[in-house]
mmCIF file of C-alpha atoms in Angstrom:
data_model
loop_
_atom_site.group_PDB
_atom_site.id
_atom_site.type_symbol
_atom_site.label_atom_id
_atom_site.label_comp_id
_atom_site.label_asym_id
_atom_site.label_seq_id
_atom_site.Cartn_x
_atom_site.Cartn_y
_atom_site.Cartn_z
ATOM 1 C CA UNK A 1 53.377 46.464 -124.906
ATOM 2 C CA UNK A 2 55.443 43.282 -124.987
ATOM 3 C CA UNK A 3 59.217 43.014 -124.538
ATOM 4 C CA UNK A 4 61.048 39.750 -125.212
ATOM 5 C CA UNK A 5 64.729 39.117 -124.570
ATOM 6 C CA UNK A 6 65.822 37.768 -127.963
ATOM 7 C CA UNK A 7 69.453 37.037 -127.148
ATOM 8 C CA UNK A 8 72.472 37.922 -125.051
ATOM 9 C CA UNK A 9 76.215 37.309 -124.852
ATOM 10 C CA UNK A 10 77.370 34.096 -123.219
ATOM 11 C CA UNK A 11 80.842 32.624 -122.776
ATOM 12 C CA UNK A 12 82.133 30.581 -125.732
ATOM 13 C CA UNK A 13 83.014 27.716 -123.372
ATOM 14 C CA UNK A 14 79.308 27.364 -122.590
ATOM 15 C CA UNK A 15 78.458 27.390 -126.298
ATOM 16 C CA UNK A 16 80.918 24.524 -126.858
ATOM 17 C CA UNK A 17 78.863 22.386 -124.454
ATOM 18 C CA UNK A 18 75.776 22.572 -126.673
ATOM 19 C CA UNK A 19 74.779 19.395 -128.570
ATOM 20 C CA UNK A 20 77.006 18.721 -131.585
ATOM 21 C CA UNK A 21 74.265 19.315 -134.139
ATOM 22 C CA UNK A 22 73.531 22.804 -132.752
ATOM 23 C CA UNK A 23 74.666 25.683 -134.972
ATOM 24 C CA UNK A 24 75.153 28.604 -132.601
ATOM 25 C CA UNK A 25 75.604 31.795 -134.606
ATOM 26 C CA UNK A 26 74.502 35.438 -134.243
ATOM 27 C CA UNK A 27 73.668 35.401 -137.957
ATOM 28 C CA UNK A 28 70.141 34.203 -137.201
ATOM 29 C CA UNK A 29 69.363 37.363 -135.223
ATOM 30 C CA UNK A 30 70.615 39.567 -138.068
ATOM 31 C CA UNK A 31 68.695 37.548 -140.656
ATOM 32 C CA UNK A 32 65.457 37.716 -138.666
ATOM 33 C CA UNK A 33 65.710 41.439 -138.005
ATOM 34 C CA UNK A 34 66.595 42.114 -141.641
ATOM 35 C CA UNK A 35 63.181 40.743 -142.635
ATOM 36 C CA UNK A 36 61.136 42.802 -140.182
ATOM 37 C CA UNK A 37 60.439 45.681 -142.562
ATOM 38 C CA UNK A 38 59.032 43.515 -145.385
ATOM 39 C CA UNK A 39 57.668 40.366 -143.736
ATOM 40 C CA UNK A 40 54.197 40.510 -142.100
ATOM 41 C CA UNK A 41 55.063 37.832 -139.520
ATOM 42 C CA UNK A 42 55.944 38.707 -135.926
ATOM 43 C CA UNK A 43 59.598 38.962 -134.963
ATOM 44 C CA UNK A 44 59.692 35.814 -132.751
ATOM 45 C CA UNK A 45 58.416 33.780 -135.711
ATOM 46 C CA UNK A 46 61.119 35.243 -137.954
ATOM 47 C CA UNK A 47 63.770 34.351 -135.388
ATOM 48 C CA UNK A 48 62.429 30.799 -135.081
ATOM 49 C CA UNK A 49 62.627 30.283 -138.830
ATOM 50 C CA UNK A 50 66.178 31.681 -138.966
ATOM 51 C CA UNK A 51 67.300 29.390 -136.130
ATOM 52 C CA UNK A 52 65.845 26.340 -137.819
ATOM 53 C CA UNK A 53 67.188 27.204 -141.278
ATOM 54 C CA UNK A 54 70.681 28.600 -140.736
ATOM 55 C CA UNK A 55 71.825 28.086 -144.336
ATOM 56 C CA UNK A 56 68.815 30.028 -145.578
ATOM 57 C CA UNK A 57 69.499 32.738 -142.981
ATOM 58 C CA UNK A 58 73.069 33.049 -144.244
ATOM 59 C CA UNK A 59 71.917 33.382 -147.844
ATOM 60 C CA UNK A 60 69.450 36.022 -146.714
ATOM 61 C CA UNK A 61 72.188 37.979 -144.933
ATOM 62 C CA UNK A 62 74.404 37.962 -148.006
ATOM 63 C CA UNK A 63 71.552 39.197 -150.175
ATOM 64 C CA UNK A 64 70.322 41.896 -147.791
ATOM 65 C CA UNK A 65 73.521 43.110 -146.117
ATOM 66 C CA UNK A 66 75.705 43.122 -149.217
ATOM 67 C CA UNK A 67 73.425 42.714 -152.211
ATOM 68 C CA UNK A 68 71.150 45.537 -151.031
ATOM 69 C CA UNK A 69 73.859 47.376 -149.042
ATOM 70 C CA UNK A 70 71.838 47.281 -145.798
ATOM 71 C CA UNK A 71 75.008 46.976 -143.707
ATOM 72 C CA UNK A 72 73.334 48.112 -140.502
ATOM 73 C CA UNK A 73 71.735 44.668 -140.199
ATOM 74 C CA UNK A 74 75.195 43.277 -139.350
ATOM 75 C CA UNK A 75 75.260 45.529 -136.287
ATOM 76 C CA UNK A 76 72.800 43.225 -134.497
ATOM 77 C CA UNK A 77 75.494 40.536 -134.217
ATOM 78 C CA UNK A 78 78.163 40.976 -131.534
ATOM 79 C CA UNK A 79 81.457 39.209 -130.876
ATOM 80 C CA UNK A 80 83.636 39.237 -127.765
ATOM 81 C CA UNK A 81 87.414 38.760 -127.918
ATOM 82 C CA UNK A 82 90.169 38.168 -125.367
ATOM 83 C CA UNK A 83 93.319 39.766 -126.804
ATOM 84 C CA UNK A 84 96.673 39.131 -125.131
ATOM 85 C CA UNK A 85 100.347 39.756 -125.919
ATOM 86 C CA UNK A 86 99.607 42.759 -128.115
ATOM 87 C CA UNK A 87 101.784 45.871 -128.154
ATOM 88 C CA UNK A 88 100.361 49.202 -127.097
ATOM 89 C CA UNK A 89 101.217 50.499 -130.578
ATOM 90 C CA UNK A 90 99.036 47.862 -132.255
ATOM 91 C CA UNK A 91 96.384 48.484 -129.621
ATOM 92 C CA UNK A 92 96.173 52.141 -130.659
ATOM 93 C CA UNK A 93 95.456 51.098 -134.243
ATOM 94 C CA UNK A 94 92.920 48.488 -133.146
ATOM 95 C CA UNK A 95 91.056 50.952 -130.933
ATOM 96 C CA UNK A 96 90.723 53.541 -133.695
ATOM 97 C CA UNK A 97 87.143 52.272 -134.009
ATOM 98 C CA UNK A 98 84.689 53.770 -131.519
ATOM 99 C CA UNK A 99 81.317 53.012 -133.133
ATOM 100 C CA UNK A 100 80.024 49.497 -132.509
ATOM 101 C CA UNK A 101 82.971 48.708 -130.257
ATOM 102 C CA UNK A 102 83.787 48.347 -126.562
ATOM 103 C CA UNK A 103 87.220 47.942 -124.951
ATOM 104 C CA UNK A 104 88.386 47.190 -121.425
ATOM 105 C CA UNK A 105 92.173 47.149 -121.005
ATOM 106 C CA UNK A 106 94.378 45.807 -118.266
ATOM 107 C CA UNK A 107 95.313 49.176 -116.802
ATOM 108 C CA UNK A 108 98.895 50.370 -116.511
ATOM 109 C CA UNK A 109 97.660 52.536 -113.678
ATOM 110 C CA UNK A 110 96.364 49.749 -111.440
ATOM 111 C CA UNK A 111 98.692 46.882 -112.411
ATOM 112 C CA UNK A 112 102.447 46.861 -111.772
ATOM 113 C CA UNK A 113 104.041 45.860 -115.075
ATOM 114 C CA UNK A 114 106.700 43.163 -115.257
ATOM 115 C CA UNK A 115 108.527 44.276 -118.392
ATOM 116 C CA UNK A 116 106.926 42.110 -121.108
ATOM 117 C CA UNK A 117 107.170 43.640 -124.571
ATOM 118 C CA UNK A 118 106.601 42.820 -128.253
ATOM 119 C CA UNK A 119 109.550 42.767 -130.663
ATOM 120 C CA UNK A 120 108.534 44.202 -134.073
ATOM 121 C CA UNK A 121 109.022 41.708 -136.919
ATOM 122 C CA UNK A 122 110.202 44.549 -139.151
ATOM 123 C CA UNK A 123 113.489 44.929 -137.240
ATOM 124 C CA UNK A 124 116.766 43.436 -138.442
ATOM 125 C CA UNK A 125 118.890 41.345 -136.063
ATOM 126 C CA UNK A 126 121.060 44.391 -135.435
ATOM 127 C CA UNK A 127 118.019 46.573 -134.760
ATOM 128 C CA UNK A 128 116.587 44.002 -132.350
ATOM 129 C CA UNK A 129 119.738 44.092 -130.217
ATOM 130 C CA UNK A 130 119.523 47.890 -129.955
ATOM 131 C CA UNK A 131 115.775 47.775 -129.396
ATOM 132 C CA UNK A 132 115.960 45.223 -126.578
ATOM 133 C CA UNK A 133 118.727 47.217 -124.921
ATOM 134 C CA UNK A 134 116.591 50.375 -125.026
ATOM 135 C CA UNK A 135 113.459 48.628 -123.743
ATOM 136 C CA UNK A 136 115.497 47.030 -120.964
ATOM 137 C CA UNK A 137 116.699 50.479 -119.928
ATOM 138 C CA UNK A 138 113.134 51.830 -119.970
ATOM 139 C CA UNK A 139 111.781 48.924 -117.920
ATOM 140 C CA UNK A 140 114.561 49.304 -115.353
ATOM 141 C CA UNK A 141 113.833 53.022 -115.108
ATOM 142 C CA UNK A 142 110.136 52.205 -114.546
ATOM 143 C CA UNK A 143 110.824 49.735 -111.734
ATOM 144 C CA UNK A 144 113.604 51.804 -110.119
ATOM 145 C CA UNK A 145 111.453 54.916 -109.943
ATOM 146 C CA UNK A 146 108.091 53.401 -109.067
ATOM 147 C CA UNK A 147 108.933 53.320 -105.335
ATOM 148 C CA UNK A 148 110.245 56.889 -105.475
ATOM 149 C CA UNK A 149 107.074 58.101 -107.159
ATOM 150 C CA UNK A 150 104.943 56.247 -104.618
ATOM 151 C CA UNK A 151 106.789 57.914 -101.734
ATOM 152 C CA UNK A 152 106.390 61.247 -103.515
ATOM 153 C CA UNK A 153 102.595 60.779 -103.747
ATOM 154 C CA UNK A 154 102.349 59.817 -100.055
ATOM 155 C CA UNK A 155 104.440 62.861 -99.088
ATOM 156 C CA UNK A 156 102.462 65.334 -101.221
ATOM 157 C CA UNK A 157 99.035 64.003 -100.248
ATOM 158 C CA UNK A 158 99.213 63.736 -96.444
ATOM 159 C CA UNK A 159 95.456 63.444 -95.938
ATOM 160 C CA UNK A 160 95.134 60.472 -98.282
ATOM 161 C CA UNK A 161 98.345 58.989 -96.877
ATOM 162 C CA UNK A 162 96.898 59.132 -93.365
ATOM 163 C CA UNK A 163 93.707 57.424 -94.579
ATOM 164 C CA UNK A 164 95.822 54.687 -96.171
ATOM 165 C CA UNK A 165 97.854 54.111 -92.988
ATOM 166 C CA UNK A 166 94.728 54.164 -90.820
ATOM 167 C CA UNK A 167 93.021 51.572 -93.015
ATOM 168 C CA UNK A 168 96.134 49.401 -92.901
ATOM 169 C CA UNK A 169 96.239 49.570 -89.086
ATOM 170 C CA UNK A 170 92.601 48.450 -88.974
ATOM 171 C CA UNK A 171 93.521 45.354 -90.964
ATOM 172 C CA UNK A 172 92.069 46.463 -94.303
ATOM 173 C CA UNK A 173 93.550 44.395 -97.121
ATOM 174 C CA UNK A 174 95.649 46.118 -99.771
ATOM 175 C CA UNK A 175 92.976 45.310 -102.347
ATOM 176 C CA UNK A 176 90.292 47.148 -100.345
ATOM 177 C CA UNK A 177 92.492 50.035 -99.149
ATOM 178 C CA UNK A 178 91.141 52.691 -101.513
ATOM 179 C CA UNK A 179 93.374 55.528 -100.320
ATOM 180 C CA UNK A 180 96.526 53.434 -100.710
ATOM 181 C CA UNK A 181 95.429 52.174 -104.118
ATOM 182 C CA UNK A 182 94.763 55.745 -105.263
ATOM 183 C CA UNK A 183 98.229 56.955 -104.241
ATOM 184 C CA UNK A 184 99.977 53.940 -105.748
ATOM 185 C CA UNK A 185 97.850 54.328 -108.879
ATOM 186 C CA UNK A 186 99.024 57.913 -109.328
ATOM 187 C CA UNK A 187 102.618 56.711 -109.030
ATOM 188 C CA UNK A 188 102.109 53.977 -111.643
ATOM 189 C CA UNK A 189 100.334 56.450 -113.893
ATOM 190 C CA UNK A 190 103.429 58.682 -113.866
ATOM 191 C CA UNK A 191 105.928 55.804 -114.115
ATOM 192 C CA UNK A 192 104.298 54.320 -117.224
ATOM 193 C CA UNK A 193 105.471 57.271 -119.330
ATOM 194 C CA UNK A 194 108.951 55.742 -119.214
ATOM 195 C CA UNK A 195 107.721 52.689 -121.132
ATOM 196 C CA UNK A 196 107.655 52.228 -124.893
ATOM 197 C CA UNK A 197 104.660 51.457 -127.085
ATOM 198 C CA UNK A 198 106.144 47.972 -127.467
ATOM 199 C CA UNK A 199 104.969 47.192 -123.919
ATOM 200 C CA UNK A 200 102.584 44.242 -123.905
ATOM 201 C CA UNK A 201 98.916 44.886 -123.218
ATOM 202 C CA UNK A 202 95.785 42.796 -122.968
ATOM 203 C CA UNK A 203 92.114 43.601 -123.188
ATOM 204 C CA UNK A 204 88.582 42.363 -123.537
ATOM 205 C CA UNK A 205 87.008 43.694 -126.735
ATOM 206 C CA UNK A 206 83.535 43.575 -128.246
ATOM 207 C CA UNK A 207 82.700 44.382 -131.878
ATOM 208 C CA UNK A 208 79.491 44.190 -133.811
ATOM 209 C CA UNK A 209 79.889 42.349 -137.126
ATOM 210 C CA UNK A 210 80.048 45.533 -139.179
ATOM 211 C CA UNK A 211 82.821 47.007 -137.028
ATOM 212 C CA UNK A 212 84.646 43.672 -136.993
ATOM 213 C CA UNK A 213 84.590 43.529 -140.762
ATOM 214 C CA UNK A 214 85.933 47.078 -140.984
ATOM 215 C CA UNK A 215 88.730 46.308 -138.505
ATOM 216 C CA UNK A 216 89.813 43.189 -140.390
ATOM 217 C CA UNK A 217 89.834 44.950 -143.770
ATOM 218 C CA UNK A 218 91.637 48.038 -142.489
ATOM 219 C CA UNK A 219 94.352 46.275 -140.506
ATOM 220 C CA UNK A 220 94.970 43.780 -143.297
ATOM 221 C CA UNK A 221 96.739 46.638 -145.093
ATOM 222 C CA UNK A 222 98.428 48.157 -142.048
ATOM 223 C CA UNK A 223 102.064 49.226 -142.230
ATOM 224 C CA UNK A 224 102.619 47.311 -138.978
ATOM 225 C CA UNK A 225 103.121 43.550 -139.341
ATOM 226 C CA UNK A 226 101.616 42.972 -135.912
ATOM 227 C CA UNK A 227 98.346 44.581 -137.021
ATOM 228 C CA UNK A 228 98.256 42.529 -140.211
ATOM 229 C CA UNK A 229 98.690 39.409 -138.080
ATOM 230 C CA UNK A 230 95.929 40.586 -135.729
ATOM 231 C CA UNK A 231 93.618 41.112 -138.704
ATOM 232 C CA UNK A 232 94.166 37.525 -139.816
ATOM 233 C CA UNK A 233 93.593 36.143 -136.312
ATOM 234 C CA UNK A 234 90.306 38.056 -135.937
ATOM 235 C CA UNK A 235 89.198 36.633 -139.270
ATOM 236 C CA UNK A 236 90.288 33.086 -138.420
ATOM 237 C CA UNK A 237 88.313 32.904 -135.163
ATOM 238 C CA UNK A 238 85.078 34.306 -136.632
ATOM 239 C CA UNK A 239 84.919 33.079 -140.246
ATOM 240 C CA UNK A 240 83.150 29.822 -139.324
ATOM 241 C CA UNK A 241 80.806 31.466 -136.809
ATOM 242 C CA UNK A 242 79.285 34.179 -138.991
ATOM 243 C CA UNK A 243 80.593 33.949 -142.573
ATOM 244 C CA UNK A 244 77.604 35.753 -144.061
ATOM 245 C CA UNK A 245 78.210 38.911 -142.001
ATOM 246 C CA UNK A 246 81.924 39.388 -142.696
ATOM 247 C CA UNK A 247 82.040 38.323 -146.325
ATOM 248 C CA UNK A 248 83.849 41.519 -147.333
ATOM 249 C CA UNK A 249 86.881 40.237 -145.421
ATOM 250 C CA UNK A 250 87.283 37.247 -147.751
ATOM 251 C CA UNK A 251 87.982 38.045 -151.441
ATOM 252 C CA UNK A 252 87.454 34.418 -152.513
ATOM 253 C CA UNK A 253 84.107 33.991 -150.753
ATOM 254 C CA UNK A 254 82.966 37.393 -151.984
ATOM 255 C CA UNK A 255 83.708 36.445 -155.586
ATOM 256 C CA UNK A 256 81.835 33.147 -155.179
ATOM 257 C CA UNK A 257 78.794 34.932 -153.780
ATOM 258 C CA UNK A 258 78.625 37.948 -156.094
ATOM 259 C CA UNK A 259 80.596 36.835 -159.193
ATOM 260 C CA UNK A 260 82.760 39.962 -159.103
ATOM 261 C CA UNK A 261 86.162 40.742 -157.624
ATOM 262 C CA UNK A 262 86.224 42.392 -154.196
ATOM 263 C CA UNK A 263 87.440 45.978 -154.515
ATOM 264 C CA UNK A 264 89.834 46.559 -151.620
ATOM 265 C CA UNK A 265 91.643 49.625 -152.983
ATOM 266 C CA UNK A 266 89.961 51.900 -150.450
ATOM 267 C CA UNK A 267 91.553 50.041 -147.541
ATOM 268 C CA UNK A 268 94.882 49.701 -149.332
ATOM 269 C CA UNK A 269 95.272 53.239 -150.572
ATOM 270 C CA UNK A 270 92.792 55.875 -149.348
ATOM 271 C CA UNK A 271 94.556 56.732 -146.090
ATOM 272 C CA UNK A 272 98.019 57.166 -147.617
ATOM 273 C CA UNK A 273 96.595 58.900 -150.686
ATOM 274 C CA UNK A 274 94.704 61.438 -148.564
ATOM 275 C CA UNK A 275 97.815 62.385 -146.603
ATOM 276 C CA UNK A 276 99.894 62.685 -149.773
ATOM 277 C CA UNK A 277 97.221 64.661 -151.623
ATOM 278 C CA UNK A 278 96.561 67.043 -148.726
ATOM 279 C CA UNK A 279 100.297 67.671 -148.384
ATOM 280 C CA UNK A 280 100.424 68.619 -152.071
ATOM 281 C CA UNK A 281 97.434 70.949 -151.647
ATOM 282 C CA UNK A 282 99.057 72.699 -148.707
ATOM 283 C CA UNK A 283 102.299 73.211 -150.621
ATOM 284 C CA UNK A 284 100.370 74.524 -153.616
ATOM 285 C CA UNK A 285 97.820 76.792 -151.947
ATOM 286 C CA UNK A 286 99.225 77.796 -148.572
ATOM 287 C CA UNK A 287 100.601 81.030 -149.987
ATOM 288 C CA UNK A 288 97.131 81.918 -151.342
ATOM 289 C CA UNK A 289 95.375 82.117 -147.989
ATOM 290 C CA UNK A 290 93.625 85.370 -148.812
ATOM 291 C CA UNK A 291 90.267 84.449 -147.251
ATOM 292 C CA UNK A 292 89.498 86.400 -144.096
ATOM 293 C CA UNK A 293 88.691 84.016 -141.288
ATOM 294 C CA UNK A 294 85.102 84.693 -140.165
ATOM 295 C CA UNK A 295 84.740 85.756 -136.560
ATOM 296 C CA UNK A 296 82.076 83.105 -136.224
ATOM 297 C CA UNK A 297 84.743 80.376 -136.574
ATOM 298 C CA UNK A 298 86.450 81.751 -133.508
ATOM 299 C CA UNK A 299 83.331 82.623 -131.546
ATOM 300 C CA UNK A 300 80.743 79.996 -132.454
ATOM 301 C CA UNK A 301 81.879 76.800 -134.195
ATOM 302 C CA UNK A 302 78.446 75.138 -134.207
ATOM 303 C CA UNK A 303 76.764 78.139 -135.785
ATOM 304 C CA UNK A 304 79.352 78.144 -138.566
ATOM 305 C CA UNK A 305 78.552 74.516 -139.353
ATOM 306 C CA UNK A 306 74.839 75.320 -139.520
ATOM 307 C CA UNK A 307 75.241 78.374 -141.737
ATOM 308 C CA UNK A 308 78.157 77.589 -144.031
ATOM 309 C CA UNK A 309 78.523 75.468 -147.145
ATOM 310 C CA UNK A 310 78.624 71.722 -146.437
ATOM 311 C CA UNK A 311 81.246 71.139 -149.141
ATOM 312 C CA UNK A 312 83.474 73.665 -147.398
ATOM 313 C CA UNK A 313 83.006 71.917 -144.060
ATOM 314 C CA UNK A 314 83.893 68.525 -145.552
ATOM 315 C CA UNK A 315 86.933 69.926 -147.344
ATOM 316 C CA UNK A 316 88.092 71.601 -144.144
ATOM 317 C CA UNK A 317 87.679 68.376 -142.171
ATOM 318 C CA UNK A 318 89.597 66.274 -144.715
ATOM 319 C CA UNK A 319 92.489 68.749 -144.754
ATOM 320 C CA UNK A 320 92.558 69.087 -140.972
ATOM 321 C CA UNK A 321 92.401 65.322 -140.332
ATOM 322 C CA UNK A 322 95.200 64.559 -142.782
ATOM 323 C CA UNK A 323 97.671 67.287 -141.883
ATOM 324 C CA UNK A 324 99.086 69.199 -138.945
ATOM 325 C CA UNK A 325 97.310 72.406 -139.919
ATOM 326 C CA UNK A 326 95.044 74.164 -137.461
ATOM 327 C CA UNK A 327 91.319 74.124 -138.148
ATOM 328 C CA UNK A 328 91.557 77.815 -139.050
ATOM 329 C CA UNK A 329 94.217 77.305 -141.740
ATOM 330 C CA UNK A 330 92.431 74.193 -142.996
ATOM 331 C CA UNK A 331 89.301 76.306 -143.410
ATOM 332 C CA UNK A 332 91.233 78.956 -145.326
ATOM 333 C CA UNK A 333 92.692 76.414 -147.754
ATOM 334 C CA UNK A 334 89.232 74.900 -148.236
ATOM 335 C CA UNK A 335 87.980 78.358 -149.218
ATOM 336 C CA UNK A 336 90.803 78.717 -151.740
ATOM 337 C CA UNK A 337 90.167 75.295 -153.291
ATOM 338 C CA UNK A 338 86.395 75.714 -153.576
ATOM 339 C CA UNK A 339 86.621 79.250 -154.953
ATOM 340 C CA UNK A 340 87.071 77.565 -158.334
ATOM 341 C CA UNK A 341 84.342 75.072 -159.307
ATOM 342 C CA UNK A 342 86.603 72.790 -161.339
ATOM 343 C CA UNK A 343 89.184 72.787 -158.580
ATOM 344 C CA UNK A 344 86.488 71.774 -156.114
ATOM 345 C CA UNK A 345 85.298 68.917 -158.337
ATOM 346 C CA UNK A 346 88.886 67.759 -158.709
ATOM 347 C CA UNK A 347 89.289 67.705 -154.916
ATOM 348 C CA UNK A 348 86.293 65.444 -154.309
ATOM 349 C CA UNK A 349 87.170 63.210 -157.262
ATOM 350 C CA UNK A 350 90.632 62.656 -155.816
ATOM 351 C CA UNK A 351 89.613 61.901 -152.230
ATOM 352 C CA UNK A 352 86.913 59.451 -153.369
ATOM 353 C CA UNK A 353 88.753 57.723 -156.203
ATOM 354 C CA UNK A 354 89.336 54.437 -154.343
ATOM 355 C CA UNK A 355 85.830 54.175 -152.871
ATOM 356 C CA UNK A 356 83.739 51.205 -154.054
ATOM 357 C CA UNK A 357 79.991 50.624 -153.751
ATOM 358 C CA UNK A 358 80.495 48.768 -150.449
ATOM 359 C CA UNK A 359 82.824 51.266 -148.763
ATOM 360 C CA UNK A 360 82.129 54.008 -146.210
ATOM 361 C CA UNK A 361 83.237 57.522 -147.058
ATOM 362 C CA UNK A 362 86.488 58.793 -145.501
ATOM 363 C CA UNK A 363 86.066 60.453 -142.117
#
């Protein structure tokens, strides 16, 4: 057995110190690994060739990842981002991706906030005045009550409080006083609920190229201007580093490479269409919930999934994820819809109508 470390993340400031003629890109790893299944050469040799012929590696990526739809190859390339001055609302949309992603936020539990917030671009001048007044009130409430909540935690947790005082008397620094930090953390955790989702956040984030591409395409059509701006910034800082792995984020480059227009309707319309369509289904069929709910759904969810019809499971999931219905009522409506074959075909045609050859199915 032989194990070779083929690559690892390093700080971009170190990469900038490389000789000027060095093209440092994760595309070469993806290109080399994409050839493993069909090229008889050993992997190190494939990597060497990709490093020495970056343009060829990029052409290879475009052909394999997008021409052959082997998107998983893009998952070998990783990017790290520092993201600052983002609202918690935009952060929620950004962090909707869990596969191929890692996030570490500056915690509202461990850090005392100083009141920084993001003003939505969508607001009128009149709205901004009201908004800033409200956020100011919330921030004041946070700061005014943080001390009270801290005293409350010390009072209600005497054992931990004694440990904190004892450590302080021994000269332990605040940073290393675990008991004190725990009590103050609980207070901050409670106080943060007074703050709005406009509160500024910052994080370190890592995406593989496939997840990055999905994030850029999805947020480009967000209802929130801040997310659309974030999408553009993510694209701007990576487009020169790995253009062959995020080509679906650039309609012009895609058309140059494949001679066809990039179909982006899925990212523009699928989410809103699903919610609208499911709402119509509920209004139409809710009164027809004549299917008896199987006991197995209540007693053994996993067994139901193993034994029941996969189309019914998918229909249930789509309804449940795009409405406020319980899983039980979603299951009942799925039964009603699929009781008629044509009605079932119509359902799947509608939920997939914006999907192109390059798009993942709705989850």
